[in-house]
Amino acid sequence: MLIGIAITLFLFSYFFIITEKIPRAVIAVFGASLLIIFGVLTQEKAIHHIDWNTLGLLVGMMIIVDLTRRSGVFTFLAIWVSKKVKGDPLLLMLSLSLLTAFLSALLDNVTTVLLIVPVALSIADQLEVDPTPFLFSQILMSNIGGTATLIGDPPNIIIAGQTQLSFMDFIINLAPVIIIIIIVALYIFYLLYRHKLVTKEELKTKLMVQNEWDHIKDFALLKKSLSVLSLVILGFSLHSILHLETATIALSGAMLLMIWTHEEPEDIFLAIEWPTLFFFAGLFVLVGGLIEVGVLDRLAVWSMSLTQGDPLIMAMLILFISALLSSFLDNIPFVATMIPLIQKLASLSQFTPAQTQPLWWALALGACLGGNGTLVGASANLIVAGIAEKNGIKIRYTQFLKVGFPIMILSTVISAVYLLIRYY
């Protein structure tokens, strides 16, 4: 009974999220509320399923990014980058995509899009081109780049915590295939948008004659913002040593910057993307309902039983199942569910550590790259959609699906070939 209710409410909510007949934040929270009303979850369990670390990280970085934006630095960066490529919007889009992939590996994909998307929107506005290619490429490359390292994407952090794999293990085993996928994705962006990203010569000229330094409105604020941002980034890179969650680091940095700049809290808190946060909270609870009634467990066990203990088949199944499910479900609870199952199956099959390790890379690649399949597949996707909506740009679910899903499938196939050649 409860299984049927949980699945029905999830599909009901997902239908309205896809069709966008109702704002996604509203339908997600409403669906989560119905789960509690119908007894699938208690209120306490529902709250337990919300990933507060993700929400805290988002709030902290939104505040820091907004205060940094007020200094004028994003407009400065937009003009500086534009002048480097002679105002060519296609080269700008490709350059920012590559930068996003690189930063997503060093920081994390959510922080990266919060920093880079305002720059992309400023460039598109000044060159009077469609901002959608910029936004789509930011989403896709943030998830691809974030797959390469332990700290780039939340699923990797969870896997590392449960398997004792090191930072260098992730780079050595995942970075090679991610570099290949980045190159392929850049070429696809070029083919898709080379005829769409065209601007007038006078706009290029107007951009080229601008002095980027004139757009820095407040040097004191800029210095304070960059100082705090540097501390936060350093904290992210050392969070495992410091034993602090990323939310604690981001929120501490945000509050320090607010104290230092003497800004009014009411004004700053308006910059927070509240609909995005409520959507995340609702989505976490909806997926939590599936976890509580055992849907994800049953699906995972059924999938793994098909392998008959063959490590190659097991790796391929983990990769593709993870990619497909992570396109539609939040990949964090899915990965948390898969880890003990993989450990149990590896133990029953008497796999050596060398045989087990490729399974973790399959899970990481599938869960992280799968986030590119749909607009709700990963945190970074929804953050970009929220920023875009605040700037009057509507990213539709089906619009993103047409670009993101094929690229997700292609990147998963490339990953499968890589795993096959390197480990089997």
GROMACS .gro file of N, CA and C in nm, residues 225-371:
model
  441
  225SER      N    1   3.553   4.062  -0.059
  225SER     CA    2   3.482   3.946  -0.116
  225SER      C    3   3.580   3.838  -0.163
  226LEU      N    4   3.685   3.881  -0.234
  226LEU     CA    5   3.782   3.786  -0.285
  226LEU      C    6   3.863   3.722  -0.173
  227SER      N    7   3.886   3.797  -0.067
  227SER     CA    8   3.958   3.741   0.049
  227SER      C    9   3.877   3.630   0.114
  228VAL      N   10   3.749   3.658   0.137
  228VAL     CA   11   3.662   3.558   0.199
  228VAL      C   12   3.641   3.440   0.106
  229LEU      N   13   3.621   3.467  -0.024
  229LEU     CA   14   3.602   3.361  -0.121
  229LEU      C   15   3.725   3.269  -0.126
  230SER      N   16   3.842   3.328  -0.119
  230SER     CA   17   3.966   3.248  -0.117
  230SER      C   18   3.973   3.158   0.005
  231LEU      N   19   3.934   3.213   0.121
  231LEU     CA   20   3.932   3.134   0.244
  231LEU      C   21   3.833   3.018   0.234
  232VAL      N   22   3.717   3.047   0.175
  232VAL     CA   23   3.615   2.943   0.160
  232VAL      C   24   3.664   2.832   0.067
  233ILE      N   25   3.724   2.871  -0.045
  233ILE     CA   26   3.777   2.773  -0.140
  233ILE      C   27   3.887   2.688  -0.075
  234LEU      N   28   3.973   2.753   0.002
  234LEU     CA   29   4.078   2.680   0.075
  234LEU      C   30   4.014   2.582   0.174
  235GLY      N   31   3.908   2.629   0.241
  235GLY     CA   32   3.836   2.542   0.334
  235GLY      C   33   3.775   2.421   0.265
  236PHE      N   34   3.719   2.442   0.143
  236PHE     CA   35   3.663   2.331   0.067
  236PHE      C   36   3.770   2.226   0.036
  237SER      N   37   3.888   2.273  -0.006
  237SER     CA   38   3.994   2.179  -0.044
  237SER      C   39   4.050   2.104   0.076
  238LEU      N   40   4.034   2.162   0.197
  238LEU     CA   41   4.088   2.099   0.318
  238LEU      C   42   3.979   2.044   0.410
  239HIS      N   43   3.855   2.037   0.360
  239HIS     CA   44   3.744   2.005   0.450
  239HIS      C   45   3.757   1.867   0.514
  240SER      N   46   3.819   1.772   0.443
  240SER     CA   47   3.836   1.639   0.501
  240SER      C   48   3.940   1.639   0.612
  241ILE      N   49   4.039   1.728   0.601
  241ILE     CA   50   4.141   1.741   0.705
  241ILE      C   51   4.086   1.818   0.825
  242LEU      N   52   4.007   1.922   0.794
  242LEU     CA   53   3.949   2.005   0.899
  242LEU      C   54   3.831   1.938   0.969
  243HIS      N   55   3.777   1.833   0.906
  243HIS     CA   56   3.659   1.763   0.957
  243HIS      C   57   3.539   1.859   0.968
  244LEU      N   58   3.525   1.942   0.864
  244LEU     CA   59   3.413   2.036   0.856
  244LEU      C   60   3.337   2.011   0.726
  245GLU      N   61   3.204   2.016   0.734
  245GLU     CA   62   3.124   2.000   0.613
  245GLU      C   63   3.130   2.129   0.530
  246THR      N   64   3.105   2.113   0.400
  246THR     CA   65   3.111   2.229   0.310
  246THR      C   66   3.008   2.336   0.346
  247ALA      N   67   2.894   2.295   0.400
  247ALA     CA   68   2.792   2.393   0.440
  247ALA      C   69   2.844   2.482   0.552
  248THR      N   70   2.913   2.423   0.649
  248THR     CA   71   2.969   2.501   0.761
  248THR      C   72   3.069   2.603   0.709
  249ILE      N   73   3.154   2.560   0.617
  249ILE     CA   74   3.256   2.649   0.561
  249ILE      C   75   3.191   2.764   0.483
  250ALA      N   76   3.093   2.731   0.397
  250ALA     CA   77   3.029   2.833   0.314
  250ALA      C   78   2.948   2.932   0.399
  251LEU      N   79   2.872   2.882   0.495
  251LEU     CA   80   2.792   2.971   0.579
  251LEU      C   81   2.879   3.058   0.669
  252SER      N   82   2.988   3.002   0.719
  252SER     CA   83   3.080   3.080   0.801
  252SER      C   84   3.141   3.193   0.719
  253GLY      N   85   3.180   3.160   0.595
  253GLY     CA   86   3.235   3.263   0.507
  253GLY      C   87   3.133   3.370   0.474
  254ALA      N   88   3.009   3.329   0.450
  254ALA     CA   89   2.904   3.426   0.417
  254ALA      C   90   2.878   3.522   0.534
  255MET      N   91   2.870   3.467   0.655
  255MET     CA   92   2.844   3.552   0.771
  255MET      C   93   2.963   3.644   0.800
  256LEU      N   94   3.085   3.593   0.781
  256LEU     CA   95   3.205   3.676   0.800
  256LEU      C   96   3.204   3.793   0.703
  257LEU      N   97   3.168   3.766   0.578
  257LEU     CA   98   3.164   3.873   0.478
  257LEU      C   99   3.055   3.975   0.508
  258MET      N  100   2.940   3.928   0.557
  258MET     CA  101   2.832   4.021   0.594
  258MET      C  102   2.873   4.110   0.710
  259ILE      N  103   2.942   4.052   0.808
  259ILE     CA  104   2.990   4.132   0.922
  259ILE      C  105   3.093   4.233   0.876
  260TRP      N  106   3.184   4.190   0.791
  260TRP     CA  107   3.294   4.275   0.744
  260TRP      C  108   3.245   4.391   0.658
  261THR      N  109   3.139   4.366   0.578
  261THR     CA  110   3.090   4.469   0.485
  261THR      C  111   2.977   4.554   0.544
  262HIS      N  112   2.927   4.515   0.663
  262HIS     CA  113   2.819   4.589   0.731
  262HIS      C  114   2.693   4.599   0.645
  263GLU      N  115   2.666   4.494   0.566
  263GLU     CA  116   2.546   4.495   0.481
  263GLU      C  117   2.423   4.457   0.563
  264GLU      N  118   2.307   4.510   0.521
  264GLU     CA  119   2.182   4.479   0.587
  264GLU      C  120   2.137   4.336   0.552
  265PRO      N  121   2.109   4.254   0.652
  265PRO     CA  122   2.069   4.114   0.624
  265PRO      C  123   1.946   4.104   0.535
  266GLU      N  124   1.848   4.193   0.557
  266GLU     CA  125   1.724   4.186   0.478
  266GLU      C  126   1.754   4.201   0.330
  267ASP      N  127   1.848   4.289   0.299
  267ASP     CA  128   1.884   4.314   0.160
  267ASP      C  129   1.959   4.195   0.100
  268ILE      N  130   2.052   4.140   0.178
  268ILE     CA  131   2.133   4.029   0.129
  268ILE      C  132   2.049   3.903   0.110
  269PHE      N  133   1.959   3.876   0.204
  269PHE     CA  134   1.882   3.752   0.198
  269PHE      C  135   1.786   3.748   0.080
  270LEU      N  136   1.758   3.864   0.021
  270LEU     CA  137   1.674   3.868  -0.099
  270LEU      C  138   1.746   3.803  -0.218
  271ALA      N  139   1.879   3.794  -0.210
  271ALA     CA  140   1.957   3.738  -0.320
  271ALA      C  141   1.952   3.585  -0.321
  272ILE      N  142   1.905   3.525  -0.213
  272ILE     CA  143   1.900   3.380  -0.205
  272ILE      C  144   1.788   3.326  -0.294
  273GLU      N  145   1.819   3.222  -0.369
  273GLU     CA  146   1.720   3.161  -0.460
  273GLU      C  147   1.628   3.069  -0.380
  274TRP      N  148   1.532   3.129  -0.309
  274TRP     CA  149   1.444   3.051  -0.221
  274TRP      C  150   1.364   2.945  -0.293
  275PRO      N  151   1.308   2.971  -0.413
  275PRO     CA  152   1.235   2.865  -0.483
  275PRO      C  153   1.321   2.742  -0.511
  276THR      N  154   1.449   2.765  -0.545
  276THR     CA  155   1.540   2.653  -0.571
  276THR      C  156   1.561   2.571  -0.445
  277LEU      N  157   1.578   2.638  -0.332
  277LEU     CA  158   1.601   2.568  -0.205
  277LEU      C  159   1.478   2.486  -0.165
  278PHE      N  160   1.360   2.543  -0.181
  278PHE     CA  161   1.238   2.470  -0.148
  278PHE      C  162   1.218   2.351  -0.243
  279PHE      N  163   1.254   2.370  -0.369
  279PHE     CA  164   1.244   2.258  -0.464
  279PHE      C  165   1.336   2.144  -0.422
  280PHE      N  166   1.460   2.178  -0.385
  280PHE     CA  167   1.554   2.077  -0.339
  280PHE      C  168   1.498   2.002  -0.218
  281ALA      N  169   1.448   2.077  -0.122
  281ALA     CA  170   1.395   2.015  -0.001
  281ALA      C  171   1.282   1.918  -0.034
  282GLY      N  172   1.189   1.961  -0.119
  282GLY     CA  173   1.078   1.875  -0.159
  282GLY      C  174   1.125   1.751  -0.234
  283LEU      N  175   1.222   1.770  -0.323
  283LEU     CA  176   1.274   1.658  -0.402
  283LEU      C  177   1.344   1.556  -0.312
  284PHE      N  178   1.421   1.604  -0.214
  284PHE     CA  179   1.487   1.513  -0.120
  284PHE      C  180   1.385   1.426  -0.046
  285VAL      N  181   1.273   1.488  -0.007
  285VAL     CA  182   1.170   1.413   0.066
  285VAL      C  183   1.100   1.314  -0.026
  286LEU      N  184   1.072   1.354  -0.151
  286LEU     CA  185   1.008   1.263  -0.246
  286LEU      C  186   1.093   1.139  -0.271
  287VAL      N  187   1.222   1.159  -0.289
  287VAL     CA  188   1.313   1.045  -0.307
  287VAL      C  189   1.324   0.967  -0.176
  288GLY      N  190   1.321   1.038  -0.063
  288GLY     CA  191   1.325   0.973   0.068
  288GLY      C  192   1.207   0.878   0.086
  289GLY      N  193   1.093   0.915   0.031
  289GLY     CA  194   0.976   0.827   0.038
  289GLY      C  195   1.000   0.695  -0.034
  290LEU      N  196   1.066   0.702  -0.152
  290LEU     CA  197   1.100   0.580  -0.226
  290LEU      C  198   1.200   0.495  -0.148
  291ILE      N  199   1.292   0.560  -0.078
  291ILE     CA  200   1.391   0.487   0.001
  291ILE      C  201   1.324   0.416   0.118
  292GLU      N  202   1.235   0.488   0.188
  292GLU     CA  203   1.171   0.433   0.308
  292GLU      C  204   1.088   0.308   0.278
  293VAL      N  205   1.021   0.307   0.163
  293VAL     CA  206   0.937   0.190   0.131
  293VAL      C  207   1.014   0.081   0.058
  294GLY      N  208   1.145   0.106   0.034
  294GLY     CA  209   1.232   0.003  -0.021
  294GLY      C  210   1.236  -0.006  -0.172
  295VAL      N  211   1.184   0.095  -0.243
  295VAL     CA  212   1.182   0.089  -0.389
  295VAL      C  213   1.323   0.087  -0.447
  296LEU      N  214   1.408   0.178  -0.400
  296LEU     CA  215   1.545   0.184  -0.451
  296LEU      C  216   1.623   0.058  -0.416
  297ASP      N  217   1.602   0.008  -0.296
  297ASP     CA  218   1.670  -0.117  -0.255
  297ASP      C  219   1.632  -0.233  -0.348
  298ARG      N  220   1.502  -0.247  -0.372
  298ARG     CA  221   1.454  -0.357  -0.457
  298ARG      C  222   1.506  -0.345  -0.599
  299LEU      N  223   1.504  -0.222  -0.649
  299LEU     CA  224   1.552  -0.198  -0.785
  299LEU      C  225   1.700  -0.229  -0.796
  300ALA      N  226   1.776  -0.188  -0.698
  300ALA     CA  227   1.920  -0.212  -0.701
  300ALA      C  228   1.951  -0.361  -0.689
  301VAL      N  229   1.883  -0.429  -0.596
  301VAL     CA  230   1.908  -0.573  -0.578
  301VAL      C  231   1.869  -0.650  -0.704
  302TRP      N  232   1.756  -0.616  -0.763
  302TRP     CA  233   1.711  -0.682  -0.886
  302TRP      C  234   1.812  -0.661  -0.998
  303SER      N  235   1.861  -0.537  -1.009
  303SER     CA  236   1.957  -0.505  -1.114
  303SER      C  237   2.086  -0.584  -1.096
  304MET      N  238   2.134  -0.590  -0.971
  304MET     CA  239   2.261  -0.656  -0.944
  304MET      C  240   2.250  -0.808  -0.959
  305SER      N  241   2.130  -0.863  -0.938
  305SER     CA  242   2.113  -1.009  -0.949
  305SER      C  243   2.129  -1.056  -1.093
  306LEU      N  244   2.115  -0.964  -1.188
  306LEU     CA  245   2.127  -0.999  -1.329
  306LEU      C  246   2.272  -1.027  -1.369
  307THR      N  247   2.367  -0.986  -1.286
  307THR     CA  248   2.508  -0.995  -1.325
  307THR      C  249   2.565  -1.136  -1.308
  308GLN      N  250   2.502  -1.217  -1.223
  308GLN     CA  251   2.551  -1.354  -1.199
  308GLN      C  252   2.696  -1.356  -1.151
  309GLY      N  253   2.737  -1.250  -1.081
  309GLY     CA  254   2.871  -1.247  -1.022
  309GLY      C  255   2.983  -1.214  -1.119
  310ASP      N  256   2.952  -1.180  -1.244
  310ASP     CA  257   3.055  -1.144  -1.341
  310ASP      C  258   3.097  -0.999  -1.318
  311PRO      N  259   3.224  -0.972  -1.288
  311PRO     CA  260   3.266  -0.834  -1.256
  311PRO      C  261   3.248  -0.736  -1.371
  312LEU      N  262   3.270  -0.781  -1.495
  312LEU     CA  263   3.253  -0.692  -1.610
  312LEU      C  264   3.106  -0.654  -1.628
  313ILE      N  265   3.018  -0.755  -1.626
  313ILE     CA  266   2.874  -0.727  -1.641
  313ILE      C  267   2.826  -0.640  -1.525
  314MET      N  268   2.878  -0.667  -1.406
  314MET     CA  269   2.840  -0.590  -1.289
  314MET      C  270   2.879  -0.443  -1.305
  315ALA      N  271   3.001  -0.418  -1.354
  315ALA     CA  272   3.048  -0.280  -1.373
  315ALA      C  273   2.963  -0.207  -1.477
  316MET      N  274   2.934  -0.276  -1.589
  316MET     CA  275   2.855  -0.213  -1.695
  316MET      C  276   2.713  -0.183  -1.647
  317LEU      N  277   2.655  -0.276  -1.571
  317LEU     CA  278   2.519  -0.255  -1.521
  317LEU      C  279   2.515  -0.141  -1.421
  318ILE      N  280   2.614  -0.137  -1.332
  318ILE     CA  281   2.621  -0.027  -1.235
  318ILE      C  282   2.632   0.106  -1.308
  319LEU      N  283   2.718   0.111  -1.411
  319LEU     CA  284   2.739   0.235  -1.486
  319LEU      C  285   2.610   0.285  -1.550
  320PHE      N  286   2.543   0.197  -1.627
  320PHE     CA  287   2.426   0.242  -1.703
  320PHE      C  288   2.303   0.263  -1.615
  321ILE      N  289   2.283   0.175  -1.516
  321ILE     CA  290   2.170   0.194  -1.425
  321ILE      C  291   2.188   0.324  -1.346
  322SER      N  292   2.310   0.349  -1.300
  322SER     CA  293   2.338   0.472  -1.224
  322SER      C  294   2.315   0.596  -1.309
  323ALA      N  295   2.360   0.590  -1.435
  323ALA     CA  296   2.344   0.705  -1.524
  323ALA      C  297   2.197   0.735  -1.551
  324LEU      N  298   2.119   0.630  -1.581
  324LEU     CA  299   1.978   0.650  -1.613
  324LEU      C  300   1.897   0.696  -1.492
  325LEU      N  301   1.917   0.631  -1.378
  325LEU     CA  302   1.841   0.668  -1.259
  325LEU      C  303   1.884   0.805  -1.206
  326SER      N  304   2.012   0.837  -1.216
  326SER     CA  305   2.060   0.967  -1.167
  326SER      C  306   2.011   1.083  -1.254
  327SER      N  307   1.963   1.051  -1.374
  327SER     CA  308   1.903   1.154  -1.458
  327SER      C  309   1.768   1.200  -1.403
  328PHE      N  310   1.698   1.108  -1.335
  328PHE     CA  311   1.563   1.137  -1.290
  328PHE      C  312   1.549   1.145  -1.138
  329LEU      N  313   1.641   1.081  -1.067
  329LEU     CA  314   1.642   1.084  -0.921
  329LEU      C  315   1.763   1.163  -0.874
  330ASP      N  316   1.757   1.211  -0.752
  330ASP     CA  317   1.876   1.274  -0.695
  330ASP      C  318   1.983   1.167  -0.675
  331ASN      N  319   2.105   1.194  -0.723
  331ASN     CA  320   2.208   1.090  -0.721
  331ASN      C  321   2.267   1.065  -0.582
  332ILE      N  322   2.247   1.156  -0.488
  332ILE     CA  323   2.305   1.139  -0.354
  332ILE      C  324   2.243   1.020  -0.280
  333PRO      N  325   2.110   1.014  -0.263
  333PRO     CA  326   2.053   0.896  -0.195
  333PRO      C  327   2.072   0.768  -0.275
  334PHE      N  328   2.074   0.779  -0.409
  334PHE     CA  329   2.095   0.659  -0.490
  334PHE      C  330   2.233   0.600  -0.463
  335VAL      N  331   2.335   0.685  -0.462
  335VAL     CA  332   2.472   0.637  -0.436
  335VAL      C  333   2.482   0.580  -0.294
  336ALA      N  334   2.419   0.648  -0.200
  336ALA     CA  335   2.421   0.599  -0.061
  336ALA      C  336   2.357   0.461  -0.050
  337THR      N  337   2.256   0.435  -0.134
  337THR     CA  338   2.189   0.304  -0.135
  337THR      C  339   2.276   0.198  -0.204
  338MET      N  340   2.344   0.238  -0.310
  338MET     CA  341   2.422   0.143  -0.389
  338MET      C  342   2.550   0.096  -0.320
  339ILE      N  343   2.611   0.182  -0.241
  339ILE     CA  344   2.741   0.149  -0.180
  339ILE      C  345   2.737   0.021  -0.097
  340PRO      N  346   2.645   0.008   0.001
  340PRO     CA  347   2.643  -0.118   0.078
  340PRO      C  348   2.608  -0.239  -0.006
  341LEU      N  349   2.526  -0.220  -0.110
  341LEU     CA  350   2.491  -0.331  -0.197
  341LEU      C  351   2.611  -0.380  -0.277
  342ILE      N  352   2.689  -0.285  -0.328
  342ILE     CA  353   2.811  -0.323  -0.401
  342ILE      C  354   2.910  -0.392  -0.309
  343GLN      N  355   2.924  -0.339  -0.187
  343GLN     CA  356   3.015  -0.401  -0.091
  343GLN      C  357   2.973  -0.545  -0.059
  344LYS      N  358   2.842  -0.565  -0.043
  344LYS     CA  359   2.791  -0.699  -0.011
  344LYS      C  360   2.813  -0.795  -0.127
  345LEU      N  361   2.781  -0.750  -0.248
  345LEU     CA  362   2.797  -0.835  -0.366
  345LEU      C  363   2.943  -0.868  -0.393
  346ALA      N  364   3.032  -0.769  -0.370
  346ALA     CA  365   3.175  -0.793  -0.388
  346ALA      C  366   3.225  -0.897  -0.289
  347SER      N  367   3.169  -0.891  -0.167
  347SER     CA  368   3.208  -0.987  -0.064
  347SER      C  369   3.158  -1.127  -0.098
  348LEU      N  370   3.031  -1.137  -0.140
  348LEU     CA  371   2.974  -1.267  -0.175
  348LEU      C  372   3.043  -1.330  -0.297
  349SER      N  373   3.085  -1.242  -0.389
  349SER     CA  374   3.153  -1.291  -0.510
  349SER      C  375   3.301  -1.313  -0.486
  350GLN      N  376   3.346  -1.282  -0.364
  350GLN     CA  377   3.486  -1.296  -0.326
  350GLN      C  378   3.580  -1.220  -0.420
  351PHE      N  379   3.539  -1.096  -0.452
  351PHE     CA  380   3.622  -1.011  -0.537
  351PHE      C  381   3.744  -0.962  -0.458
  352THR      N  382   3.856  -0.952  -0.527
  352THR     CA  383   3.974  -0.889  -0.467
  352THR      C  384   3.956  -0.738  -0.473
  353PRO      N  385   4.036  -0.660  -0.396
  353PRO     CA  386   4.027  -0.513  -0.406
  353PRO      C  387   4.045  -0.463  -0.548
  354ALA      N  388   4.132  -0.529  -0.625
  354ALA     CA  389   4.155  -0.488  -0.764
  354ALA      C  390   4.031  -0.511  -0.850
  355GLN      N  391   3.953  -0.615  -0.818
  355GLN     CA  392   3.829  -0.640  -0.893
  355GLN      C  393   3.715  -0.549  -0.848
  356THR      N  394   3.720  -0.508  -0.722
  356THR     CA  395   3.612  -0.425  -0.666
  356THR      C  396   3.626  -0.279  -0.708
  357GLN      N  397   3.751  -0.231  -0.716
  357GLN     CA  398   3.771  -0.088  -0.742
  357GLN      C  399   3.704  -0.038  -0.869
  358PRO      N  400   3.708  -0.109  -0.983
  358PRO     CA  401   3.637  -0.060  -1.102
  358PRO      C  402   3.487  -0.040  -1.081
  359LEU      N  403   3.429  -0.114  -0.988
  359LEU     CA  404   3.286  -0.097  -0.959
  359LEU      C  405   3.259   0.042  -0.902
  360TRP      N  406   3.353   0.090  -0.820
  360TRP     CA  407   3.337   0.225  -0.763
  360TRP      C  408   3.350   0.331  -0.872
  361TRP      N  409   3.441   0.309  -0.966
  361TRP     CA  410   3.456   0.408  -1.075
  361TRP      C  411   3.332   0.404  -1.165
  362ALA      N  412   3.275   0.288  -1.185
  362ALA     CA  413   3.151   0.277  -1.263
  362ALA      C  414   3.038   0.353  -1.195
  363LEU      N  415   3.029   0.337  -1.062
  363LEU     CA  416   2.925   0.407  -0.987
  363LEU      C  417   2.945   0.558  -0.992
  364ALA      N  418   3.070   0.603  -0.974
  364ALA     CA  419   3.100   0.747  -0.977
  364ALA      C  420   3.070   0.807  -1.114
  365LEU      N  421   3.115   0.741  -1.219
  365LEU     CA  422   3.091   0.792  -1.354
  365LEU      C  423   2.942   0.794  -1.388
  366GLY      N  424   2.872   0.686  -1.355
  366GLY     CA  425   2.730   0.681  -1.385
  366GLY      C  426   2.650   0.785  -1.309
  367ALA      N  427   2.674   0.796  -1.178
  367ALA     CA  428   2.596   0.887  -1.094
  367ALA      C  429   2.624   1.033  -1.128
  368CYS      N  430   2.752   1.067  -1.151
  368CYS     CA  431   2.787   1.207  -1.178
  368CYS      C  432   2.749   1.250  -1.319
  369LEU      N  433   2.785   1.169  -1.419
  369LEU     CA  434   2.753   1.204  -1.558
  369LEU      C  435   2.604   1.191  -1.584
  370GLY      N  436   2.536   1.102  -1.512
  370GLY     CA  437   2.391   1.088  -1.527
  370GLY      C  438   2.315   1.214  -1.493
  371GLY      N  439   2.376   1.299  -1.410
  371GLY     CA  440   2.312   1.425  -1.373
  371GLY      C  441   2.286   1.516  -1.490
   0.00000   0.00000   0.00000
